[in-house]
Every structure is written in structure tokens, then in C-alpha cells.
Coordinates of C-alpha atoms in Angstrom, one line a residue:
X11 CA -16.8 14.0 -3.5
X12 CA -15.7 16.7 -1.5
X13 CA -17.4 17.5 1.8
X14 CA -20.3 19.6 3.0
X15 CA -19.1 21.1 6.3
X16 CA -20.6 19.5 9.1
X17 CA -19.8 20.5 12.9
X18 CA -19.3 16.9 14.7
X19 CA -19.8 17.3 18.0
X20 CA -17.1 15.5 20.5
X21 CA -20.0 13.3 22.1
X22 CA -20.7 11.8 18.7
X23 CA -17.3 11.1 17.4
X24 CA -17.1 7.6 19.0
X25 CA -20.8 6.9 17.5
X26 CA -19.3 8.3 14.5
X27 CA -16.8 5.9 14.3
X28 CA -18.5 2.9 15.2
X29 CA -21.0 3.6 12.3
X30 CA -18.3 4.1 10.0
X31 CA -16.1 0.7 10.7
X32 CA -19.4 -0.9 10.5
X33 CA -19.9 0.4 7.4
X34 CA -16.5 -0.7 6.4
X35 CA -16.9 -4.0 8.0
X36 CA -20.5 -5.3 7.2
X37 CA -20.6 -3.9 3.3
X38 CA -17.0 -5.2 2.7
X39 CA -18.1 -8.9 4.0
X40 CA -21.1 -9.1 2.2
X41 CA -19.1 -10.8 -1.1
X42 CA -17.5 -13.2 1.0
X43 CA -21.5 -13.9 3.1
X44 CA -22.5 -14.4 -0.7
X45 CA -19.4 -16.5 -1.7
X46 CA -20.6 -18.9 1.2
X47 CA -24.0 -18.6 0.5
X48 CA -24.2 -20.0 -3.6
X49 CA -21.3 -22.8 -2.3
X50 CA -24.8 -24.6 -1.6
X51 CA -28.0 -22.7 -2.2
X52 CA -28.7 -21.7 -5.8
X53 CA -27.7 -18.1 -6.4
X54 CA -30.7 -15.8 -7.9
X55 CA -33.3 -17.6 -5.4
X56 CA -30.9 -17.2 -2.3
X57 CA -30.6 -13.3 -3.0
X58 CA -35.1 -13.3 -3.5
X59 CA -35.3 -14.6 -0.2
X60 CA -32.5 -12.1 1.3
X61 CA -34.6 -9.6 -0.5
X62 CA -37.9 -10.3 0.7
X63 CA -37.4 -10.7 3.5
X64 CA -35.1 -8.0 4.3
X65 CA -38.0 -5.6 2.7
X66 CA -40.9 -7.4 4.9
X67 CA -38.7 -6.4 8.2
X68 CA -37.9 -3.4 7.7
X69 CA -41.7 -2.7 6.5
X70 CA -42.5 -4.4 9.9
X71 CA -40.4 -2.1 11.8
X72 CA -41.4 1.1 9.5
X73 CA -45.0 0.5 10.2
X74 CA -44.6 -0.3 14.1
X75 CA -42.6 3.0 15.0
X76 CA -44.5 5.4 12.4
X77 CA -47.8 3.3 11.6
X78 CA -48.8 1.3 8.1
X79 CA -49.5 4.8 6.6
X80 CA -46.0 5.7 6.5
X81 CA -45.4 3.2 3.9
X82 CA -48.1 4.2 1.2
X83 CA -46.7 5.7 -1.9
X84 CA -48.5 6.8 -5.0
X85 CA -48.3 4.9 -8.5
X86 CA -45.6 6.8 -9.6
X87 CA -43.2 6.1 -6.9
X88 CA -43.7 2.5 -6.6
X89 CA -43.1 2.2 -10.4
X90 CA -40.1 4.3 -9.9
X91 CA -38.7 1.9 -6.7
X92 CA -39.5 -1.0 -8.4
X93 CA -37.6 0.0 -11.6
X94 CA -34.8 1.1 -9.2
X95 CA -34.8 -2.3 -7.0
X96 CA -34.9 -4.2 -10.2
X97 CA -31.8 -2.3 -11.7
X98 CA -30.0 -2.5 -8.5
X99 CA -30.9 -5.9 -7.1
X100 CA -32.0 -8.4 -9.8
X101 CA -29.4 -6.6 -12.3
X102 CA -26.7 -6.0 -9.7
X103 CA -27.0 -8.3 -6.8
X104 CA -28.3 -11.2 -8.4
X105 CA -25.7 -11.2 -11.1
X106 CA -23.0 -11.0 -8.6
X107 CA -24.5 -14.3 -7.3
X108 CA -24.4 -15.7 -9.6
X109 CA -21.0 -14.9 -10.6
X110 CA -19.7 -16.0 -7.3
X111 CA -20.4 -19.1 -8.5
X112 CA -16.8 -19.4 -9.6
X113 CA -15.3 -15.9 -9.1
X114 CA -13.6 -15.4 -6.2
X115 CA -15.7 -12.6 -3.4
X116 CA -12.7 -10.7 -3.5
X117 CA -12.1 -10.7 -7.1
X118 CA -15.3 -9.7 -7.2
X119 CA -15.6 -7.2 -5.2
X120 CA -12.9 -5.1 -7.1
X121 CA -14.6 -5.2 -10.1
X122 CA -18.2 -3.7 -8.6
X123 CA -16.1 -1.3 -7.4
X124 CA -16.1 0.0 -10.8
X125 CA -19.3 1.3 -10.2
X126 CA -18.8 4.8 -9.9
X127 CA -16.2 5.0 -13.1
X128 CA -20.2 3.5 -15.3
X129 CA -21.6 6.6 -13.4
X130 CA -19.4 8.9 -15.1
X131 CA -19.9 7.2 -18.5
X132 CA -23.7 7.5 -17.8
X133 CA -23.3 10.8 -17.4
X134 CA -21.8 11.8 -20.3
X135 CA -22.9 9.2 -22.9
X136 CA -26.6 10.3 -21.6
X137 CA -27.0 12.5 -19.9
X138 CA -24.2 15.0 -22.0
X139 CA -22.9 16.6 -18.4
X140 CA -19.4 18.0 -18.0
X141 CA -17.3 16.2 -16.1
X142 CA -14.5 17.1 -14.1
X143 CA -11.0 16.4 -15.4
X144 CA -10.2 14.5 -12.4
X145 CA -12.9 12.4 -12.6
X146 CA -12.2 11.4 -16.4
X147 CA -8.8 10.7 -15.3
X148 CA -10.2 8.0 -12.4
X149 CA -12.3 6.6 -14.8
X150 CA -9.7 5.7 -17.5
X151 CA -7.4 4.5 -14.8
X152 CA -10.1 2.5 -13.0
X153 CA -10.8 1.1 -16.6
X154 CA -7.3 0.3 -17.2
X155 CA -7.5 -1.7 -14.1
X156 CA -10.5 -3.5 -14.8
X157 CA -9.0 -4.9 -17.9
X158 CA -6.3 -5.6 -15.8
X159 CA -8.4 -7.9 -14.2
X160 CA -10.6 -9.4 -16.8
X161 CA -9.0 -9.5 -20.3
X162 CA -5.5 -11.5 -19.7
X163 CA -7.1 -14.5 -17.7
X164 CA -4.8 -16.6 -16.1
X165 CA -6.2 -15.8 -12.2
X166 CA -7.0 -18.7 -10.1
X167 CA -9.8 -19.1 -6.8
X168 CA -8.8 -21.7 -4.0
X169 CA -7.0 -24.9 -4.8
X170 CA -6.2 -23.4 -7.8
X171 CA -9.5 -23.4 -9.4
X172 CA -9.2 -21.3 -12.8
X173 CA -11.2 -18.2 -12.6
X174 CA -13.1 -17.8 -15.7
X175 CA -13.3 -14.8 -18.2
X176 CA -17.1 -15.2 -18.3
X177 CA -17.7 -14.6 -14.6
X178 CA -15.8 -11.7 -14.5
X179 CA -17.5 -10.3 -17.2
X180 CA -20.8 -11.2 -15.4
X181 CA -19.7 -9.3 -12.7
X182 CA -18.7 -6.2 -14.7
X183 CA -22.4 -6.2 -16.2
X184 CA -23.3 -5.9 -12.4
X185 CA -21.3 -3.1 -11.8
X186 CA -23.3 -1.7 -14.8
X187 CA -26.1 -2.3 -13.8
X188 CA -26.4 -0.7 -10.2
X189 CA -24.8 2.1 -11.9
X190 CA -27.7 2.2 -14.3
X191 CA -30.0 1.9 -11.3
X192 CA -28.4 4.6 -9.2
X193 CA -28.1 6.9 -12.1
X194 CA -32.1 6.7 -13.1
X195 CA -33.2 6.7 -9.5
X196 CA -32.3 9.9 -9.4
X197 CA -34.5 10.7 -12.6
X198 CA -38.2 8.9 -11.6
X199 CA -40.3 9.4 -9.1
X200 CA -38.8 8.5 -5.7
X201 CA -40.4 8.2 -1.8
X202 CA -38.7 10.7 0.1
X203 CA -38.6 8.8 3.0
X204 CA -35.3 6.7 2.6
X205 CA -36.3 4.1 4.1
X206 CA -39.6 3.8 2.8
X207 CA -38.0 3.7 -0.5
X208 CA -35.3 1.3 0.1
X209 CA -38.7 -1.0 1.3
X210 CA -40.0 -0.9 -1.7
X211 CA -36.7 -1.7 -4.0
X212 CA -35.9 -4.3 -2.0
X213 CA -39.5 -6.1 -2.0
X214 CA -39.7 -5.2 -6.3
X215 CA -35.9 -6.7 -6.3
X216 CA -37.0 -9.7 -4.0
X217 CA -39.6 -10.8 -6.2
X218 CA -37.9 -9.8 -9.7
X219 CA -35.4 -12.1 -8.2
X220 CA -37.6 -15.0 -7.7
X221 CA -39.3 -15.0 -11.1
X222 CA -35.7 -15.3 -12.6
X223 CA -34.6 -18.1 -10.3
X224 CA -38.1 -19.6 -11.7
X225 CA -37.0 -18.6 -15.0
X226 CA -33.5 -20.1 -15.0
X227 CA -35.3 -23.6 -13.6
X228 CA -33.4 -22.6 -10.0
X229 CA -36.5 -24.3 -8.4
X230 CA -36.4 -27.7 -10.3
X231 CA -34.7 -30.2 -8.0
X232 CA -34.1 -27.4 -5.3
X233 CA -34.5 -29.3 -1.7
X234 CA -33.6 -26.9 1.6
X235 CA -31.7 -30.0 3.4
X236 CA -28.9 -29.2 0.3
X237 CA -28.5 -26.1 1.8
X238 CA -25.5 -25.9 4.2
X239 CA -25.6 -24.3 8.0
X240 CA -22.7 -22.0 6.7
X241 CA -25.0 -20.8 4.0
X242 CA -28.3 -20.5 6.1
X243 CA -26.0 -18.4 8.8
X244 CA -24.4 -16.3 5.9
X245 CA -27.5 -15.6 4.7
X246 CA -29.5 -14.8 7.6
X247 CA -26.3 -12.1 8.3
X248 CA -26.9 -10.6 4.3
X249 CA -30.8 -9.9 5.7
X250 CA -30.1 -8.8 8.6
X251 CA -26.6 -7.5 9.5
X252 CA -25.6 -6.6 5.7
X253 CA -28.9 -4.8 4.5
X254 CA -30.4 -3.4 7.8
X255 CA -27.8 -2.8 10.5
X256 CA -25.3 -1.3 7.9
X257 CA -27.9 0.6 6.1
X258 CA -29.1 2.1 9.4
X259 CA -25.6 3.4 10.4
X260 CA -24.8 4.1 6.9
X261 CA -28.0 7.1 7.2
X262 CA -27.2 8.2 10.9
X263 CA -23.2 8.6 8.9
X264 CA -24.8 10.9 6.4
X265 CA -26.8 13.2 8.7
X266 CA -23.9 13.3 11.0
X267 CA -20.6 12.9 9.8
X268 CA -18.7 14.9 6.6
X269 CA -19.9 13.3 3.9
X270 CA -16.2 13.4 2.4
X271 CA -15.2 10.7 5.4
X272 CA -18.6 8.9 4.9
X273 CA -17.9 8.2 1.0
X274 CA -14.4 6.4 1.7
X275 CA -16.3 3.4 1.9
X276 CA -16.6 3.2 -2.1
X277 CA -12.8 2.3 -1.4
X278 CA -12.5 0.2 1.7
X279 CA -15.8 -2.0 1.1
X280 CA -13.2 -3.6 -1.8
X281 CA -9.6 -3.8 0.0
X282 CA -12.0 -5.1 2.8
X283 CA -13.5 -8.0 1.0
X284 CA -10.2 -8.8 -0.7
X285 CA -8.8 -9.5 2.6
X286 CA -12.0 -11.6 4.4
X287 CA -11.8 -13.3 1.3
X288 CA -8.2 -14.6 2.0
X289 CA -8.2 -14.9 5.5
X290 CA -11.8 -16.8 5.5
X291 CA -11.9 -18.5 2.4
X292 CA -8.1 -19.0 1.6
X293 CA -8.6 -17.1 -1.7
X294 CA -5.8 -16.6 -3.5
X295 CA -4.4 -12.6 -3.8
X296 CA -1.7 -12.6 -6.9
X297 CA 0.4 -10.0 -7.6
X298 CA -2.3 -9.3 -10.9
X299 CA -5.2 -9.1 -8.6
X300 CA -2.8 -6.4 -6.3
X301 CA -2.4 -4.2 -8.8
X302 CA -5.6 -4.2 -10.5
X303 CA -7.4 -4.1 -7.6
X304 CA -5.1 -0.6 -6.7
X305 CA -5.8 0.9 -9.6
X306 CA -9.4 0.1 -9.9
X307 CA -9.6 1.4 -6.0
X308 CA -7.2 4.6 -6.9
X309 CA -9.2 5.4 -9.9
X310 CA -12.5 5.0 -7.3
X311 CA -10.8 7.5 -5.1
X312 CA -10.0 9.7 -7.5
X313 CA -13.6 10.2 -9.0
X314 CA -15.2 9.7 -5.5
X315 CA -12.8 12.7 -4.3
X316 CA -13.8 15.0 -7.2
X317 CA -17.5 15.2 -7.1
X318 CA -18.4 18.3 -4.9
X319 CA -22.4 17.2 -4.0
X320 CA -24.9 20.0 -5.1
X321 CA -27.5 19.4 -2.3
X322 CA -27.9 17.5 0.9
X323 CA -26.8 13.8 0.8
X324 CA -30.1 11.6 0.6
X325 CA -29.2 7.9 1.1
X326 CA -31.7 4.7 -0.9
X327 CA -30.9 1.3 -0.9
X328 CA -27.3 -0.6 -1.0
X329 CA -25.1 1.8 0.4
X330 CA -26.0 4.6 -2.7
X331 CA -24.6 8.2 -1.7
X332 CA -26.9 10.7 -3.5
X333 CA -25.6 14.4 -3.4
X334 CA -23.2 14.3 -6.2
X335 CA -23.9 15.1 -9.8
X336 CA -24.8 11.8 -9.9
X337 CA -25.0 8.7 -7.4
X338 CA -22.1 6.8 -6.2
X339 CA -23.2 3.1 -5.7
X340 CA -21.3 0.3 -4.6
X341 CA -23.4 -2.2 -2.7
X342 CA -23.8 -5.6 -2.6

């Protein structure tokens, strides 16, 4: 993306700042929040609660500053937030929890950042839109290091745990799938109100979530005392820190700052994790995960860099960046 011009004014530059390393920060650690979070709680029921109760706060908050009526929405919307939430948090979240099982955060973190190369296939397997050369080259180079990634095997997670194939391919259909969910939210019926709407995805995700953690017998056996203090902590940041503070900056960024400097997170969130995911977690970083990961990332930057957004930036849920042809998504 190139940038809309926006005048930043030199008593907001700090704030500016401070909302963009927080964006950096709290979206990069999310993987490695997760990572700790499925070591003991299972993985598609950990992400309903985040979910739920991440959409019941900020609902509380919504209707306290603006009243209860702020949050009604008409059929059409809700079916269009729910379809939206599902894609984005049942398909994409819950699938990277589930992967994090055994992949490592960092790991995969570099593969969802292949989210915006699935836009660009979206958009011209579907939607039959012309893309910009630069952009078909990031894709094919992002791709390249994808399969870098996933197709020789070999990689390892702490104490030399052997990363398998499958996971990683889990967490490519992820990457998919928010890109599936960002490109048809921008094709239904949406809330205008960003917030509202991320409300909405994130109580349709939440509870699309807990049918399948029902459905893949997650509650059989399940007892809360299994759950570590490490996990309950990481989680409570994921609801709190990870999908409210964040997103909060992440908006005040996009009606404030050039949206050109505000989109560089689709390629820090990854080097970011990568590096929490050593320091914290001791995960390994191979020369193979180097240079896939800076492909994948350059291949990001490349397409990020050439989509010149057609209107005003509108933000929805987990971190998407909607002012593009289409919308860049790389949340977790």
C-alpha cells in the first residue's frame, strides 16, 4: 500500500509512535501468548473463551460510552459479521491453535503472514481483478518462501522436537482462511461502526469456536485445575491486551498516522514473534526458517507496498487494513 497523505501534527507524533510499537509489540506476541496457552488448555476451547469474552467487554464498554442502541444491527449485518468472525476466527485463529500444538509461534507466525499473497489469489481467481505486477511478483516470492518452509521438513521446535509437515499445513489453511474472511467482508453487509462490527465477529467466532471444541470432544475430560497459571495469564493478555488494547491503537493509527507507516506491521508482527519466540520460549531459528521467513516477509512487503487504497482506511477485527483493492489481514 501506498499512502494517503495525512498532516501529523508534532503533538501527536509521540502518541503516534507509541500506538505503532504497540501495534508491533502486542500483535507480534500474540503467537507466542497462544504457544503458552495450548501447552495446557485445549486449543479450539481456549480461543471461544478469548473470543467471548473479548466480544462481551468490549460490548460492555460500547454500550456504557454510547448506550445499548449503538450495538443493534439489522439481519443482514449480523449474518454478514458472523460469516466474517467465523472465517476469521474459527477458520483462522482457531486453526492456528490448534497448530501450535506442535509448530513452533514463530514458525507460525511466518506462515500467516502469507495472508496478503491468498488476497491477491482471491482476487484474481474470483474476483478476475488486475493486479499490479509488483504485487504478482510478491506473491510468487512469498510462495516460494512458504514452500520453503513447509515442503522439505526437516525443522525442529525446542529440544529438538520435529516440527511436523501437517501442522504447517494447518497453519497455511489459516492463512487462507482469514484471507477468505477479509476478502468477503468486504462483499456482505457490514456495521459501519468498527467497533460494533469487530463485536459481533468476535462473539459469532467465540461461539463457532465453542461448538467445534464440543465437536472435536475438547470438553470430554477437560478439568480447569489442568490448566497452567502461565496459560490463564497468557490468555487473559490475548482478551485483553492482544484483542482490545492493540485494536484500539491500531484505529486511533489509521485515523491518524499515514496509512503507508501504519501497514508495516503486516511485516514486523512476523520478525517480531520469531524473536519472542526464541528469546521466551528457546525456539529454535535455523538458517531454513531465516530465509523463508525473509522471503515470505519481503514478498509481504512487496505486495503490502504496491496496493495504492481507493478510499479511506476502515479497520474490523484482527488487525485487517481495509482501503486497498482488497483487505490486508494478518491477525492472530
Amino acid at each position: 500500500m501506498t499512502g494517503r497523505a495525512v498532516a501529523v501534527a508534532p503533538a501527536r507524533v509521540g502518541t503516534m509512535w507509541l500506538a505503532l510499537i504497540t501495534v508491533y509489540l502486542v500483535w507480534g506476541s500474540t503467537y507466542l501468548a497462544i504457544r503458552v496457552v495450548v501447552r495446557t488448555a485445549p486449543p479450539l476451547l481456549a480461543m471461544g473463551v478469548r473470543f467471548l469474552v473479548a466480544g462481551v467487554l468490549l460490548a460492555a464498554v460500547i454500550a456504557l460510552r454510547s448506550g445499548p442502541r449503538r450495538l443493534a444491527v439489522d439481519r443482514r449485518r449480523l449474518a454478514g459479521s458472523a460469516l466474517v468472525g467465523l472465517l476469521l476466527l474459527l477458520g483462522g485463529n482457531g486453526l492456528v491453535a490448534v497448530a501450535e500444538k506442535t509448530v513452533p509461534s514463530g514458525l507460525a507466525a511466518l506462515v500467516v503472514a502469507s495472508t496478503p499473497l491468498w488476497l491477491v489469489v482471491l482476487r484474481l481467481a474470483v474476483a478476475r481483478e488486475r493486479v499490479a505486477r509488483l504485487s504478482l511478483l510478491g506473491t510468487a516470492l512469498g510462495f516460494a518462501g512458504i514452500a520453503g518452509l513447509v515442503l522439505p521438513g526437516g525443522l525442529t521446535g525446542p529440544h529438538g522436537t520435529p516440527v511436523r509437515v501437517a501442522g504447517l499445513l494447518v497453519v497455511v489453511a489459516a492463512a487462507a482462511s482469514w484471507a477468505l474472511g477479509s476478502f468477503v467482508s468486504s462483499r456482505v453487509p457490514m456495521p459501519a461502526d468498527a467497533f460494533v462490527a469487530t463485536t459481533w465477529e468476535m462473539l459469532a467466532g467465540g461461539v463457532g469456536l465453542m461448538l467445534a471444541a464440543g465437536a472435536a470432544g475438547e470438553f470430554k475430560d477437560f478439568q480447569v485445575t489442568d490448566v497452567s497459571g502461565h496459560a490463564w495469564f497468557a490468555l487473559a493478555y490475548l482478551v485483553v491486551v492482544g484483542s482490545i488494547v492493540a485494536f484500539s491503537a491500531y484505529v486511533w493509527l489509521l485515523a491518524n498516522a499515514p496509512i503507508s507507516l501504519t501497514a508495516t506491521y503486516a511485516y514486523v508482527n512476523p520478525v517480531v514473534a520469531v524473536a519472542l519466540g526464541a528469546l521466551l520460549l528457546d525456539e529454535p531459528v535455523s538458517g531454513a526458517v531465516l530465509v523463508g521467513g525473509a522471503v515470505v516477509v519481503a514478498g509481504v512487503g512487496l505486495v503490502v507496498s504496491s496496493e495504492r487504497p481507493r478510499r479511506p482506511p476502515a479497520p474490523t477485527e484482527c488487525g485487517r487494513v481495509e482501503g486497498g483493492p482488497e483487505v490486508v489481514d494478518l491477525r492472530s
